[in-house]
Short mmCIF file of C-alpha atoms in Angstrom, two decimals:
data_model
loop_
_atom_site.label_atom_id
_atom_site.label_comp_id
_atom_site.label_asym_id
_atom_site.label_seq_id
_atom_site.Cartn_x
_atom_site.Cartn_y
_atom_site.Cartn_z
CA MET A 1 -0.59 -26.59 6.14
CA TYR A 2 0.66 -23.15 5.06
CA SER A 3 3.22 -22.78 7.86
CA HIS A 4 6.02 -24.27 5.80
CA PHE A 5 4.60 -23.04 2.48
CA ILE A 6 4.94 -19.39 3.47
CA GLY A 7 8.56 -19.82 4.50
CA GLN A 8 9.40 -21.83 1.40
CA ARG A 9 7.69 -19.31 -0.86
CA ILE A 10 9.56 -16.38 0.68
CA THR A 11 12.81 -18.29 0.24
CA GLN A 12 11.93 -19.07 -3.39
CA LEU A 13 11.11 -15.43 -4.14
CA ARG A 14 14.23 -14.25 -2.32
CA LEU A 15 16.46 -16.60 -4.31
CA GLU A 16 14.83 -15.57 -7.59
CA LYS A 17 15.64 -11.97 -6.72
CA ASP A 18 19.14 -13.07 -5.65
CA ILE A 19 19.08 -11.46 -2.22
CA SER A 20 20.04 -12.76 1.21
CA GLU A 21 17.74 -13.08 4.21
CA TYR A 22 19.76 -10.29 5.78
CA GLN A 23 19.22 -7.97 2.80
CA LEU A 24 15.50 -8.82 2.75
CA SER A 25 15.22 -8.04 6.46
CA LEU A 26 17.04 -4.72 6.04
CA GLU A 27 14.91 -3.62 3.10
CA LEU A 28 11.70 -4.54 4.92
CA GLY A 29 12.87 -2.91 8.17
CA LEU A 30 12.67 -6.22 10.04
CA SER A 31 15.18 -8.20 12.05
CA LYS A 32 17.07 -11.03 10.41
CA SER A 33 15.83 -13.41 13.11
CA TYR A 34 12.21 -12.47 12.24
CA ILE A 35 12.76 -13.46 8.60
CA GLN A 36 14.66 -16.60 9.62
CA GLY A 37 11.79 -17.59 11.90
CA ILE A 38 9.34 -17.30 9.02
CA THR A 39 11.50 -19.08 6.45
CA SER A 40 12.16 -21.93 8.89
CA GLY A 41 8.44 -22.34 9.55
CA LYS A 42 8.81 -21.56 13.27
CA SER A 43 6.71 -18.40 13.03
CA GLN A 44 4.29 -16.74 10.66
CA PRO A 45 4.18 -13.17 9.41
CA SER A 46 1.26 -10.98 10.34
CA ILE A 47 -1.15 -10.14 7.55
CA LYS A 48 0.39 -6.67 7.41
CA GLN A 49 3.91 -8.10 7.08
CA LEU A 50 2.79 -10.63 4.48
CA LEU A 51 1.30 -7.79 2.43
CA ASN A 52 4.56 -5.83 2.84
CA ILE A 53 6.51 -8.88 1.65
CA CYS A 54 4.23 -9.20 -1.38
CA ASP A 55 4.68 -5.51 -2.15
CA TYR A 56 8.45 -5.87 -1.82
CA PHE A 57 8.48 -8.66 -4.41
CA GLY A 58 5.98 -6.83 -6.65
CA ILE A 59 3.33 -9.53 -6.44
CA THR A 60 -0.22 -9.80 -5.17
CA PRO A 61 -1.18 -12.09 -2.30
CA ALA A 62 -2.92 -14.31 -4.90
CA GLN A 63 0.36 -14.59 -6.79
CA PHE A 64 2.19 -15.33 -3.54
CA PHE A 65 -0.06 -18.33 -2.87
CA ASP A 66 -0.07 -19.50 -6.50
CA THR A 67 1.46 -22.98 -6.47
CA ASP A 68 1.98 -23.19 -10.23
CA PRO A 69 5.71 -23.79 -10.79
CA ALA A 70 5.62 -21.28 -13.66
CA SER A 71 4.75 -18.48 -11.24
CA THR A 72 8.21 -17.00 -10.95
CA LEU A 73 8.97 -13.36 -10.29
CA LEU A 74 9.75 -12.95 -13.99
CA PHE A 75 6.39 -14.46 -14.93
CA ASN A 76 4.54 -12.26 -12.44
CA GLU A 77 6.44 -9.17 -13.59
CA THR A 78 5.45 -9.98 -17.17
CA VAL A 79 1.80 -10.42 -16.21
CA ASN A 80 1.83 -7.11 -14.34
CA ALA A 81 3.35 -5.38 -17.39
CA LEU A 82 0.72 -6.92 -19.67
CA LYS A 83 -2.02 -5.44 -17.48
CA GLU A 84 -0.80 -1.98 -18.46
CA LEU A 85 -1.08 -2.60 -22.22
CA SER A 86 -3.95 -2.01 -24.60
CA ASP A 87 -5.92 -4.93 -26.01
CA THR A 88 -4.26 -4.36 -29.39
CA ASP A 89 -0.78 -4.62 -27.87
CA ILE A 90 -1.77 -7.74 -25.91
CA GLN A 91 -3.06 -9.34 -29.12
CA LEU A 92 0.29 -8.63 -30.80
CA ILE A 93 2.19 -10.19 -27.91
CA LEU A 94 -0.13 -13.21 -27.90
CA HIS A 95 0.44 -13.69 -31.63
CA PHE A 96 4.21 -13.42 -31.09
CA ALA A 97 4.08 -15.98 -28.25
CA GLN A 98 2.07 -18.37 -30.42
CA ARG A 99 4.66 -18.04 -33.21
CA ILE A 100 7.44 -18.84 -30.76
CA GLN A 101 5.54 -21.94 -29.60
CA GLU A 102 5.40 -23.14 -33.20
CA LEU A 103 9.18 -23.24 -33.37
CA THR A 104 10.59 -26.65 -32.69
CA PRO A 105 13.97 -27.24 -31.05
CA LYS A 106 15.14 -28.60 -34.42
CA SER A 107 14.30 -25.36 -36.22
CA ILE A 108 16.21 -23.21 -33.73
CA ALA A 109 19.11 -25.59 -33.09
CA GLY A 110 21.35 -23.86 -35.63
CA LEU A 111 20.70 -20.35 -34.33
CA PRO A 112 23.26 -18.73 -32.05
CA ALA A 113 22.32 -18.34 -28.41
CA LEU A 114 21.20 -14.87 -27.45
CA PRO A 115 22.98 -13.29 -24.48
CA PHE A 116 20.79 -12.39 -21.54
CA SER A 117 20.72 -8.67 -20.96
CA ASP A 118 18.29 -5.95 -20.10
CA PRO A 119 15.50 -5.59 -22.65
CA PRO A 120 15.91 -2.79 -25.16
CA ILE A 121 14.37 0.54 -24.28
CA ILE A 122 11.46 1.19 -26.60
CA PRO A 123 10.45 4.82 -26.99
CA GLN A 124 6.95 5.65 -25.80
CA LYS A 125 4.43 7.12 -28.21
#
């Protein structure tokens, strides 16, 4: 059941990070054929290698096996960042997210598109 899932998930994560199989293999210290075998479903990583792959992508094994389509690297990175915040900060972010949800496409249609760039650096207290 999971033989193809694991390969597909690694491919999905790799594409989200915009890296090749070759680059992934180099950065993990593995051969390209090893990664290709996994992504094709012909072989499976050991538990140790699967944990290394999760670490490489900055996700937990639970996040790796999460089948929710919203579980992208960006989503998981955001969740991991939220875990480092205080309850007060999380409440502020939740309130902000709820306000954004209230906006309808009609109310933002006239606003200019924002360019995608790195988030601003906010000084630490």
